[in-house]
mmCIF file of C-alpha atoms and ligand atoms in Angstrom:
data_model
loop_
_atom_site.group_PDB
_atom_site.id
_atom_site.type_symbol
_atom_site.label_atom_id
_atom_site.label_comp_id
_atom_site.label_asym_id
_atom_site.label_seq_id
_atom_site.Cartn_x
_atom_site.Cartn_y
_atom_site.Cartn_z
ATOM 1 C CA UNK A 1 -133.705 200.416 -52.160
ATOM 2 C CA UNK A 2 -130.459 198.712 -51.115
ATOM 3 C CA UNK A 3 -129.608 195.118 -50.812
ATOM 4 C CA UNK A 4 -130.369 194.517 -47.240
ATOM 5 C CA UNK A 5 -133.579 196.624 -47.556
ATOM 6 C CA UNK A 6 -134.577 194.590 -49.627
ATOM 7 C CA UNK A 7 -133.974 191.431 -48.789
ATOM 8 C CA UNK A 8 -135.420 192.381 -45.303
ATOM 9 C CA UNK A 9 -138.513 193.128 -47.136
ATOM 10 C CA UNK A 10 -139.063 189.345 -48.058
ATOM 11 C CA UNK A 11 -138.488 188.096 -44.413
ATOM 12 C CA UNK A 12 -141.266 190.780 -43.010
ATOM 13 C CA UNK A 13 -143.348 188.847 -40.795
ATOM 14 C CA UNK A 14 -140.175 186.961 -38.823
ATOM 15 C CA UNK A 15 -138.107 190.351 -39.237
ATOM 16 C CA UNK A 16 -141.490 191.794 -37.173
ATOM 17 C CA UNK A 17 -141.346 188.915 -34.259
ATOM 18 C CA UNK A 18 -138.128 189.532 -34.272
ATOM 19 C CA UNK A 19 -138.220 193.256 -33.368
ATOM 20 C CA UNK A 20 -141.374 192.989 -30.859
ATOM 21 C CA UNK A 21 -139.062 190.107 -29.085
ATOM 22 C CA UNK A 22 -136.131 192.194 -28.532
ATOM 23 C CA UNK A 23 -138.095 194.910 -27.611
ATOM 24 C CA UNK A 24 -140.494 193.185 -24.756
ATOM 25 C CA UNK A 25 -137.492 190.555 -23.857
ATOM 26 C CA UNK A 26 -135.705 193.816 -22.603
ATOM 27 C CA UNK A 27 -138.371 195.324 -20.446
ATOM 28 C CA UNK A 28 -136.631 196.299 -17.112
ATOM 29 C CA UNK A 29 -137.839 197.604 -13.947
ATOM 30 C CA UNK A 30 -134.931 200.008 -13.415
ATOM 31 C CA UNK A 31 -135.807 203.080 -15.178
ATOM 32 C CA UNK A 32 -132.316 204.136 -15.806
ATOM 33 C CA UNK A 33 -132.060 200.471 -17.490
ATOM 34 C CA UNK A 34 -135.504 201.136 -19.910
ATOM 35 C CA UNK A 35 -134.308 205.022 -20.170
ATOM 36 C CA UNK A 36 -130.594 203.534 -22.352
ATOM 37 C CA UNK A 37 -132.213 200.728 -24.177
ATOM 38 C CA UNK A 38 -134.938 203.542 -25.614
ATOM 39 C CA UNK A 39 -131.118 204.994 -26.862
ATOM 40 C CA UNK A 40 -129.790 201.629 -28.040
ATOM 41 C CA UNK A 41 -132.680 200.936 -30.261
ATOM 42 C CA UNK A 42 -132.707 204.271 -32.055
ATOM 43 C CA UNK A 43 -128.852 204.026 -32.148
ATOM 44 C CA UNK A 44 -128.987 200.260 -33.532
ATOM 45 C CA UNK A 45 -127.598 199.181 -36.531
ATOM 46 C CA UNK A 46 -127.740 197.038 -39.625
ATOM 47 C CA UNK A 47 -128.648 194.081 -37.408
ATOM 48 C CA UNK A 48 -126.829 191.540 -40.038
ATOM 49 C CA UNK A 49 -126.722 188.768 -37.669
ATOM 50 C CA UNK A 50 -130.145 188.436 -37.374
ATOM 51 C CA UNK A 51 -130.862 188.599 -40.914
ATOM 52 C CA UNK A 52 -127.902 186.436 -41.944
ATOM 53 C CA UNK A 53 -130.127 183.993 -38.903
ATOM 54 C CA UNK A 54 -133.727 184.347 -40.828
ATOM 55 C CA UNK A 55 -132.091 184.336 -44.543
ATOM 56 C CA UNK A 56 -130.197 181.311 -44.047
ATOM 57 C CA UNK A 57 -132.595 179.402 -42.291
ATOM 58 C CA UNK A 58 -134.628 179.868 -45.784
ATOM 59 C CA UNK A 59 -131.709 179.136 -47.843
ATOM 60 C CA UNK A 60 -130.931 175.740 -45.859
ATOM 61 C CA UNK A 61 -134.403 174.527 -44.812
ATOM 62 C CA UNK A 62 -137.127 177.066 -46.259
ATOM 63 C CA UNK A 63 -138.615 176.936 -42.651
ATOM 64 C CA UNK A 64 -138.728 179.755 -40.107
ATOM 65 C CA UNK A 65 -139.871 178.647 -36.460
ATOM 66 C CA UNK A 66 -139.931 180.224 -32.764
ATOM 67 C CA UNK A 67 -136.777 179.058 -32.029
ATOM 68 C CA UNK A 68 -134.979 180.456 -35.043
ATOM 69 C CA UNK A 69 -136.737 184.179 -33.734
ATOM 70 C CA UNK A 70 -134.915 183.216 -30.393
ATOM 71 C CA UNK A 71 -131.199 182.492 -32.232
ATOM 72 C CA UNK A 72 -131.946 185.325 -34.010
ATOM 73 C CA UNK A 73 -132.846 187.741 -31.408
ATOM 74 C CA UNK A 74 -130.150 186.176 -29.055
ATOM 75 C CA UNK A 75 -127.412 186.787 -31.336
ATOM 76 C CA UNK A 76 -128.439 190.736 -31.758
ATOM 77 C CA UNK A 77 -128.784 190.958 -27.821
ATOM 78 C CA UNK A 78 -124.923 189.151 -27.656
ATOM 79 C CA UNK A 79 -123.623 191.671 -30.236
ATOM 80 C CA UNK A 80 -125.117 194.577 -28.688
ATOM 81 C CA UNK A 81 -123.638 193.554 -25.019
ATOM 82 C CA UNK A 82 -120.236 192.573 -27.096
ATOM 83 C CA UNK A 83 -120.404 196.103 -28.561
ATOM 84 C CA UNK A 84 -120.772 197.646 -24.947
ATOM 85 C CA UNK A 85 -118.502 195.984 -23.435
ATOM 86 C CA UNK A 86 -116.148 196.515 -26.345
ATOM 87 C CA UNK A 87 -116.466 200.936 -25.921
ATOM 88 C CA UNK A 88 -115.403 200.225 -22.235
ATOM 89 C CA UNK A 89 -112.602 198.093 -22.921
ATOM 90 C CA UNK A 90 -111.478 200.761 -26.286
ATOM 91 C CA UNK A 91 -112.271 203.739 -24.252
ATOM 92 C CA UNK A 92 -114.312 204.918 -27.397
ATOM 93 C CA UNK A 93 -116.290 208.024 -27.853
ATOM 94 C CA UNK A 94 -118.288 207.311 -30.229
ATOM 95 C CA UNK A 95 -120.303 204.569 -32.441
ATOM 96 C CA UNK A 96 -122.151 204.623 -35.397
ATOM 97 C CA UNK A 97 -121.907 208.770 -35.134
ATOM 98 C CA UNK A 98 -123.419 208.600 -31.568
ATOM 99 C CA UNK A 99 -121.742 208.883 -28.506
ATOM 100 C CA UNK A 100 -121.018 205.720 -27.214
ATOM 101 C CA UNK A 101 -123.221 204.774 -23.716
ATOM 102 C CA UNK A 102 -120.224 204.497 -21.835
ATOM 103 C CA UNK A 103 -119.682 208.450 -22.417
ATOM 104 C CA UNK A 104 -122.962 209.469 -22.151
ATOM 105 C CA UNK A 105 -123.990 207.242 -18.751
ATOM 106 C CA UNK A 106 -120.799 205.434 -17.538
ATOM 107 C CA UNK A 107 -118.347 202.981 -18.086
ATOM 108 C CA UNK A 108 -119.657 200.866 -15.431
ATOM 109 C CA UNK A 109 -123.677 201.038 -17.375
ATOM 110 C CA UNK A 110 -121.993 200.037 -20.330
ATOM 111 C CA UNK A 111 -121.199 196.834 -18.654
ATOM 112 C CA UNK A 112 -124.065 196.493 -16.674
ATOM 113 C CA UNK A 113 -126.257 196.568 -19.673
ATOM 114 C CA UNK A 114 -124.313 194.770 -21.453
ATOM 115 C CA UNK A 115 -124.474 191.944 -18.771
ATOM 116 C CA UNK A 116 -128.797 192.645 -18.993
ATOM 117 C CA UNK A 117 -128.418 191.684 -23.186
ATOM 118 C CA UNK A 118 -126.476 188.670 -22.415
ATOM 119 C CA UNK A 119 -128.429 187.294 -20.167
ATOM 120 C CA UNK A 120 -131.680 187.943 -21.568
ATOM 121 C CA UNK A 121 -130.333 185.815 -24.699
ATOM 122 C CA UNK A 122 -129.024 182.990 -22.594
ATOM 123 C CA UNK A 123 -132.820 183.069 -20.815
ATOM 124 C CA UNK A 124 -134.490 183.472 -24.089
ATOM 125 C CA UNK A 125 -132.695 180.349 -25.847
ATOM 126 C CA UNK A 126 -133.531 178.547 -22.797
ATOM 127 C CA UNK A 127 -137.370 180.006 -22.621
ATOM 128 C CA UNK A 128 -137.955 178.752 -26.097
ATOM 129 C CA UNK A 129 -136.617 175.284 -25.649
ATOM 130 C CA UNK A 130 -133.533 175.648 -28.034
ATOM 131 C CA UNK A 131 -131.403 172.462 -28.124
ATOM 132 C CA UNK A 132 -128.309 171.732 -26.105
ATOM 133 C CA UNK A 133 -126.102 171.789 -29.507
ATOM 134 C CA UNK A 134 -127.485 175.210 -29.970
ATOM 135 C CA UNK A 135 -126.630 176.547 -26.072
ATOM 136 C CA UNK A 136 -123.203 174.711 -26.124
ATOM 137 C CA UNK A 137 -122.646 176.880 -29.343
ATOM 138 C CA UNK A 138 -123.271 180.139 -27.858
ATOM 139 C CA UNK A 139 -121.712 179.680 -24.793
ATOM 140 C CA UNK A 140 -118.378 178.646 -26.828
ATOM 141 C CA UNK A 141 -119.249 181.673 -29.477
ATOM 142 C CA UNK A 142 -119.245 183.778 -25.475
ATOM 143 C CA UNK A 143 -115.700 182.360 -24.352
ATOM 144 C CA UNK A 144 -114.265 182.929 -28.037
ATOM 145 C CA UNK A 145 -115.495 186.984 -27.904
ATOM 146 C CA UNK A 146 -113.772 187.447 -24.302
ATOM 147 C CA UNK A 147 -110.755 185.233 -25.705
ATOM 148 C CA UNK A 148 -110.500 186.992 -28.973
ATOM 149 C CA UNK A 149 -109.933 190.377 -27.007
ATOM 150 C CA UNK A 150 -107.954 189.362 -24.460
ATOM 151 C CA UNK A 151 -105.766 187.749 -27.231
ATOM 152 C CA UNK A 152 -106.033 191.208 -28.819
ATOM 153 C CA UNK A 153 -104.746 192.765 -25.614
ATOM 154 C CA UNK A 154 -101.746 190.180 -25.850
ATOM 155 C CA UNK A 155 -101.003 191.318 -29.033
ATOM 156 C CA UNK A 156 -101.062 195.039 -28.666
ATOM 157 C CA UNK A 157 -98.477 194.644 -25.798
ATOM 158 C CA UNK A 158 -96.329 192.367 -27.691
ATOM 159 C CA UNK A 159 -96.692 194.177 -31.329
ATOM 160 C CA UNK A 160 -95.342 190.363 -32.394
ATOM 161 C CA UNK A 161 -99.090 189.620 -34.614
ATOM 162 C CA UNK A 162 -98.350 187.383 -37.263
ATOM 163 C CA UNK A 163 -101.332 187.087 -39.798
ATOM 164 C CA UNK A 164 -101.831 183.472 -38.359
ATOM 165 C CA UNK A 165 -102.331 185.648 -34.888
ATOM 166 C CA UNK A 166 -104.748 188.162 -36.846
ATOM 167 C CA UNK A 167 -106.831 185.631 -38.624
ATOM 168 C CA UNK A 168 -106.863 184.141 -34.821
ATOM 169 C CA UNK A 169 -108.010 186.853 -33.465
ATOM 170 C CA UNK A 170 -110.677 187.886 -36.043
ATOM 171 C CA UNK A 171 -112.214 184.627 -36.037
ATOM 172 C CA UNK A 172 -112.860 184.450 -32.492
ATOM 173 C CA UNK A 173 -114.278 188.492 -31.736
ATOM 174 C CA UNK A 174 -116.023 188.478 -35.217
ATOM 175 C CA UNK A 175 -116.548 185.228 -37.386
ATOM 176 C CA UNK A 176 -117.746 183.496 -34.128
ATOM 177 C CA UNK A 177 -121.105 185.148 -33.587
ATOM 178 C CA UNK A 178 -121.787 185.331 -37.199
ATOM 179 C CA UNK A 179 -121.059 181.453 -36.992
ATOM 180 C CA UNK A 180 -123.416 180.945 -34.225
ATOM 181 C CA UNK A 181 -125.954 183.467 -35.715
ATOM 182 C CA UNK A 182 -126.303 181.008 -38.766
ATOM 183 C CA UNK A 183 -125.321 177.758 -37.656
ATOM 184 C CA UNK A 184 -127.953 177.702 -34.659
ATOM 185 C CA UNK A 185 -130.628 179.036 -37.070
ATOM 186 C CA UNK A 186 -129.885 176.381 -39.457
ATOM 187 C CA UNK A 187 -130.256 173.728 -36.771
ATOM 188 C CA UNK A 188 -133.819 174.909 -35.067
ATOM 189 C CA UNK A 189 -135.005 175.131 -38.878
ATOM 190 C CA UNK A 190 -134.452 171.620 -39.238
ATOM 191 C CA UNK A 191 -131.172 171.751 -42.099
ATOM 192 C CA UNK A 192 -129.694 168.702 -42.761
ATOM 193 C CA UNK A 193 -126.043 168.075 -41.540
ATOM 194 C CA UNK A 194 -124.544 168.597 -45.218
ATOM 195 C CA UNK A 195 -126.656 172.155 -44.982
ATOM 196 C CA UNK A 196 -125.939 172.774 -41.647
ATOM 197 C CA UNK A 197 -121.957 172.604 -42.220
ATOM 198 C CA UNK A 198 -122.043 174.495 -45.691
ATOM 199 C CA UNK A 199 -124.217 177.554 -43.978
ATOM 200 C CA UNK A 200 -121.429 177.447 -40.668
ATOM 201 C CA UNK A 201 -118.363 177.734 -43.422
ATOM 202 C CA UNK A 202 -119.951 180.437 -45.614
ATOM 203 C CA UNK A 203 -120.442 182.369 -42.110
ATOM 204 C CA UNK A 204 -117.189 181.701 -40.446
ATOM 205 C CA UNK A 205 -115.672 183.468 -44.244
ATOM 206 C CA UNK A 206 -118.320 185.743 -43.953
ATOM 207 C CA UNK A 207 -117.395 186.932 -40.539
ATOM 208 C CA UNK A 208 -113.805 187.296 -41.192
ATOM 209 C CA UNK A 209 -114.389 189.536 -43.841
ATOM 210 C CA UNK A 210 -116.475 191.646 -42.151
ATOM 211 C CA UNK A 211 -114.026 192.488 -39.520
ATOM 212 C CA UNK A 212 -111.108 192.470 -42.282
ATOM 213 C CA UNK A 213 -113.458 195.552 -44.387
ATOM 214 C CA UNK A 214 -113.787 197.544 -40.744
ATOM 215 C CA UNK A 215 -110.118 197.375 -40.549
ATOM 216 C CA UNK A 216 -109.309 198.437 -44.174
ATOM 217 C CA UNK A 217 -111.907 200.941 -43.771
ATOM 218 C CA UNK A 218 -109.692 202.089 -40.513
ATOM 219 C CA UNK A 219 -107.203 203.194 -42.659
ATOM 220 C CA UNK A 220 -109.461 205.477 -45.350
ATOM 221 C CA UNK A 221 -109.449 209.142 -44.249
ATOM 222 C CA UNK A 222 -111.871 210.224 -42.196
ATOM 223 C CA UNK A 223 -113.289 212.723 -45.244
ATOM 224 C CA UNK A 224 -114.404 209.565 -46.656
ATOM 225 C CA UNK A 225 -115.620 207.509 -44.039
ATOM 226 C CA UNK A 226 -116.869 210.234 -41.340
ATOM 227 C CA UNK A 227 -115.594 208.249 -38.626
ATOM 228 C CA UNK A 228 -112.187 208.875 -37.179
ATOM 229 C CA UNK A 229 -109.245 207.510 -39.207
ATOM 230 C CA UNK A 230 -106.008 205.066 -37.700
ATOM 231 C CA UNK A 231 -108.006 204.249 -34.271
ATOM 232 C CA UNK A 232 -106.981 200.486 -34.706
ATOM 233 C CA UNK A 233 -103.161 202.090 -35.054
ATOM 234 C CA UNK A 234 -103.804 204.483 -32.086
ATOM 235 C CA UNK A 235 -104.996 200.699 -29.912
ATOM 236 C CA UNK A 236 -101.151 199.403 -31.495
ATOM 237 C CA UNK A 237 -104.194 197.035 -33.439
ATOM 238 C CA UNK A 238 -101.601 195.844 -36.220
ATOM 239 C CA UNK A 239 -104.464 194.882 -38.638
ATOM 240 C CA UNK A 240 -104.500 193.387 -42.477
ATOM 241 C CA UNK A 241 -103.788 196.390 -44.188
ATOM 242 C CA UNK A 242 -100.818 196.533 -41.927
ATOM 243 C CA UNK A 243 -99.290 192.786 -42.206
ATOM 244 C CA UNK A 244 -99.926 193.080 -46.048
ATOM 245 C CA UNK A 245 -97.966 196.175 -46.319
ATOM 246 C CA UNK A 246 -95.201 194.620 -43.714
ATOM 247 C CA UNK A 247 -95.317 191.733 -46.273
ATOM 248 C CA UNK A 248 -94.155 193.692 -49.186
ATOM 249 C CA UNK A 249 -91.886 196.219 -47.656
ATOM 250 C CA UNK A 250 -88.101 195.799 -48.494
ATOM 251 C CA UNK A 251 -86.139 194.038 -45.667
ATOM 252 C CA UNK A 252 -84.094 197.467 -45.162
ATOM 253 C CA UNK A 253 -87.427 199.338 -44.803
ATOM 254 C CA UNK A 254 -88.545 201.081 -41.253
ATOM 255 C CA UNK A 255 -89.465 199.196 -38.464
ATOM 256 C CA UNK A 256 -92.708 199.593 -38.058
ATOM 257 C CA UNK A 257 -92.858 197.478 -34.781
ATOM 258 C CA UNK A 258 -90.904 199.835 -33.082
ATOM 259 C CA UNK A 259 -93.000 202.976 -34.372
ATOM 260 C CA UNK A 260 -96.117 201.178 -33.219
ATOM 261 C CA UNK A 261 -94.411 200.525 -29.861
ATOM 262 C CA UNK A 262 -93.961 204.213 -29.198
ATOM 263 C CA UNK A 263 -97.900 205.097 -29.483
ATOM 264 C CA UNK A 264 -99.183 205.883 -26.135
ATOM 265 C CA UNK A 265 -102.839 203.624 -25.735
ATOM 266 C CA UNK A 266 -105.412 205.876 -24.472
ATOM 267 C CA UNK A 267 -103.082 208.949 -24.163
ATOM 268 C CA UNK A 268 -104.215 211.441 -21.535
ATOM 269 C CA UNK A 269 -101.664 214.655 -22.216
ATOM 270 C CA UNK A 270 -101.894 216.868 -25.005
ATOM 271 C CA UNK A 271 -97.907 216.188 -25.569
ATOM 272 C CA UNK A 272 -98.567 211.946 -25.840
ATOM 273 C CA UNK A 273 -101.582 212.385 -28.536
ATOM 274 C CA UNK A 274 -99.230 215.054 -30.681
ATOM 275 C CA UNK A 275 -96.731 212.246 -30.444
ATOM 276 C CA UNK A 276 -99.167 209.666 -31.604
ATOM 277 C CA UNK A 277 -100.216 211.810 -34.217
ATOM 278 C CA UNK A 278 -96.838 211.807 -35.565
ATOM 279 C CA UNK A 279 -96.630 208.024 -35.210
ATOM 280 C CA UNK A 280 -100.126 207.267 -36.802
ATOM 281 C CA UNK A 281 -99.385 209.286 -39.621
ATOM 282 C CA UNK A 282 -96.277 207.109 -40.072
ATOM 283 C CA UNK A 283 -98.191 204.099 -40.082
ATOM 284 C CA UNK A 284 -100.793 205.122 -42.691
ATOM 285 C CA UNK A 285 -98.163 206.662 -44.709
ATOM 286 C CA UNK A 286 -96.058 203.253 -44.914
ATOM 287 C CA UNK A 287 -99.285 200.740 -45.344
ATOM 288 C CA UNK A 288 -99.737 203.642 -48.564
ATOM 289 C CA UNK A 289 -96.622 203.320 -50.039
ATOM 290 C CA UNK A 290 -96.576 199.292 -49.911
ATOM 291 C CA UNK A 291 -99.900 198.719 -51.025
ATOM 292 C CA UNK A 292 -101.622 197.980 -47.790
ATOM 293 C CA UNK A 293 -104.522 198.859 -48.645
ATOM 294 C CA UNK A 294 -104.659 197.454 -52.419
ATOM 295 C CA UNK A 295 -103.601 193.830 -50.978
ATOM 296 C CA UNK A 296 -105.828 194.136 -47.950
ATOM 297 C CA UNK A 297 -108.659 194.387 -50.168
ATOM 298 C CA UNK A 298 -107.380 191.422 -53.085
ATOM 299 C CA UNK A 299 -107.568 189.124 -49.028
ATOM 300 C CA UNK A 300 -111.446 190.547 -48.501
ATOM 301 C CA UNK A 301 -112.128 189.459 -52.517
ATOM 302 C CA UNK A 302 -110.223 185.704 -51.838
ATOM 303 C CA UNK A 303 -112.404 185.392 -48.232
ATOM 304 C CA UNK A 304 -115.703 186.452 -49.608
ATOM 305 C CA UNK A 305 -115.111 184.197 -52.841
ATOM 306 C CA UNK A 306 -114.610 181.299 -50.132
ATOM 307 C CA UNK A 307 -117.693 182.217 -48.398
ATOM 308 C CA UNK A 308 -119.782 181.873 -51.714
ATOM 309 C CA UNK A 309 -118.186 178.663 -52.428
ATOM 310 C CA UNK A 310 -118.817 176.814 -49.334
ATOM 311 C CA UNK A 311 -123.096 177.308 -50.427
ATOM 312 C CA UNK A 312 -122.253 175.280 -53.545
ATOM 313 C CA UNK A 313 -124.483 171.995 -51.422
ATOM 314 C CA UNK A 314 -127.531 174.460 -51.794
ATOM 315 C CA UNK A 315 -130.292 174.221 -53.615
ATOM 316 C CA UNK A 316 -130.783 177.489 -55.648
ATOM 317 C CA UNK A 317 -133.411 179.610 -54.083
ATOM 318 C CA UNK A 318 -133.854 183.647 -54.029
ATOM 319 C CA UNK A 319 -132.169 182.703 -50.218
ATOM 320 C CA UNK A 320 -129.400 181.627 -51.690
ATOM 321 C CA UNK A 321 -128.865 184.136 -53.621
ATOM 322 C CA UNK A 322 -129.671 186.816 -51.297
ATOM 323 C CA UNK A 323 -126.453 185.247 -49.049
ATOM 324 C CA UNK A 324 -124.356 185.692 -52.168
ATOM 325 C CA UNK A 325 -125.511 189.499 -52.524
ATOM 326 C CA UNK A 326 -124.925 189.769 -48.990
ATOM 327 C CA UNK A 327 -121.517 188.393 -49.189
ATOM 328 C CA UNK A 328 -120.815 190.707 -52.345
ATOM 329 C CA UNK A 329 -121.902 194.017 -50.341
ATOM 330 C CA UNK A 330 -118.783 193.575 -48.547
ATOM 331 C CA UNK A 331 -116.752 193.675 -51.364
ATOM 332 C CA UNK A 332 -114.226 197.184 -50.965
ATOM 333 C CA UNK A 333 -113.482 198.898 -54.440
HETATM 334 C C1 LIG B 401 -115.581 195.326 -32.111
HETATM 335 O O1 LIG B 401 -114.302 195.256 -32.647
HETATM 336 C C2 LIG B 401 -115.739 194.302 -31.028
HETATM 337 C C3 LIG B 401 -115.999 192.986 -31.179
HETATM 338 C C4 LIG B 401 -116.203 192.417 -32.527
HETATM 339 C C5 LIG B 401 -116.131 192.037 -30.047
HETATM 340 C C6 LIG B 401 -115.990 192.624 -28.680
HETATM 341 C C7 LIG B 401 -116.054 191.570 -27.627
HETATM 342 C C8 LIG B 401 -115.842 191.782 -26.320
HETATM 343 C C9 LIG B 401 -115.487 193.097 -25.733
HETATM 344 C C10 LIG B 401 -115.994 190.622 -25.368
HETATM 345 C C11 LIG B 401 -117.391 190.628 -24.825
HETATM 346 C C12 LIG B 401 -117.649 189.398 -24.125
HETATM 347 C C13 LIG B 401 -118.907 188.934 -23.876
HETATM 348 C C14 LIG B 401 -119.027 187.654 -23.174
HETATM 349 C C15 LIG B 401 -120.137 189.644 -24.311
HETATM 350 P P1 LIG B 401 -113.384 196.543 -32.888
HETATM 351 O O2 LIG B 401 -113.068 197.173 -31.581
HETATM 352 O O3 LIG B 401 -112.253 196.111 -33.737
HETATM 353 O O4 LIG B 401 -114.306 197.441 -33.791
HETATM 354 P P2 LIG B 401 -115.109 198.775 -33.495
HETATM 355 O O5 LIG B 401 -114.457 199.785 -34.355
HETATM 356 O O6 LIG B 401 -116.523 198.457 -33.922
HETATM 357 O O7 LIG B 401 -115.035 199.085 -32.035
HETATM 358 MG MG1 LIG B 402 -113.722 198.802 -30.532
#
């Protein structure tokens, strides 16, 4: 059994109201609406953010209530519309090995159901009575996601990215939600303000190093992974593995700027993607040579050492421990 298996395993009952309440919370009366959840749910994936919700809820106050179901269930339904909204705005094919619901239905369901998840986790939070500190968190955790790509678009037109734009970036499309996610669950549990503020840094780490992994794991070939390789270089995304390889390249070196700059986003002739090709292959071959990848991961070690630090004001529990393992099944070999 793997680590999230089992730690699911020892959160069964909440893990159970929280699957009936995304399921009935999403009941629709447009058929075509019901027809792509049925597809979402048995496309879904790890759900971490509502697990990281129930586990540290333990770890900071041992109590589980309604209202931590709700931030839990809420912060699946944001991720999900995030996600959808995200294929529309990347043009992708494909997620998780499924085709993605903008190819299958259209880029304007994508958004529409995407729009349906958000809302139904702004109603339940409200339904269940959740505090004001805990809506004033999502709906900042909401502005960051939109801001966080936007600033993303910025940067792909620029090609400029320092890390401090990266880290920026990252923080506000990934380490937000996973900061709300734990943060909001901590404070329906009851956590004290000492807990409450360890469990928010140990997510905002935690979150960062999740999206740092996806983009190391952009650049391993595709015989590894399964999933395409150099998408992120394809979107001009210039990622960590990128700016760590940029960092220890010889002044005299290529520009890599100005390679990135000649990739054609979204290219729609077969000339433009045999030219990106070209270019991507570039890319990967110079984050290789310098190490990208081997510094990239050394960041992802520091990060998720951080995020185990910041539970040092817990007491220990099997919770607390469970966040560690969860923090260490990020780690990249
Ligand atoms: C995946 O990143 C995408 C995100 C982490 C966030 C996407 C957020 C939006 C599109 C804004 C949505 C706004 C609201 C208010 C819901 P990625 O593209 O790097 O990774 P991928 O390989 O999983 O696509
Ligand atoms: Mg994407």
């Amino acid at each position: 059994m793997d680590n999230i298996s089992e730690i699911k395993k020892n959160i069964a009952e909440p893990w159970s109201h929280f699957e009936q309440l995304l399921s009935s919370t999403l009941e629709s009366r447009s058929v075509l609406l019901n027809r792509i959840n049925a597809y979402l749910f048995d496309t879904s994936g790890k759900q971490i953010r509502p697990l990281l919700a129930f586990v540290s809820a333990m770890a900071g106050s041992g109590v589980i209530n309604e209202k931590t179901v709700a931030c839990a269930t809420a912060s699946e339904l944001i991720h999900t519309a995030s996600l959808l909204h995200d294929d529309v705005v990347d043009n992708s094919e494909q997620r998780r090995g499924n085709k993605t619901v903008c190819k299958l239905f259209s880029p304007g369901a994508s958004i529409l159901i995407g729009d349906f998840w958000l809302t139904r986790a702004l109603s339940l939070l409200l339904e269940r009575q959740c505090p004001n500190e805990v809506l004033r968190c999502y709906a900042g955790t909401l502005e960051e996601l939109a801001e966080g790509e936007m600033m993303q678009m910025d940067s792909a037109d620029s090609l400029t990215t320092t890390e401090e734009d990266y880290f920026n970036i990252i923080q506000r499309k990934t380490g937000s939600l996973f900061v709300a996610s734990v943060r909001c669950a901590a404070i329906v549990s009851g956590a004290s303000p000492q807990i409450i503020q360890a469990l928010t840094e140990y997510a905002h780490h935690l979150g960062i190093s999740f999206q740092v992994r996806d983009d190391i794991i952009d650049y391993y070939p595709s015989s590894q992974t399964g999933k395409d390789s150099g998408c992120d270089i394809e979107e001009r995304k210039i990622t960590m593995p990128l700016l760590c390889a940029m960092g220890s390249a010889p002044s005299q070196e290529e520009d890599i700027r100005n390679i990135m700059s000649r990739i054609v986003p979204f290219p729609t002739n077969a000339e433009d993607e045999r030219q990106n090709k070209i270019l991507i292959e570039r890319v990967q071959n110079f984050v290789y040579k310098y190490n990208g990848l081997e510094l990239a991961k050394e960041r992802l070690r520091e990060i998720l050492y951080a995020a185990k630090a910041a539970l040092a004001p817990l007491c220990d529990s099997y919770y607390k421990e469970a966040l560690f393992r969860i923090a260490d099944s990020l780690l990249l070999a």
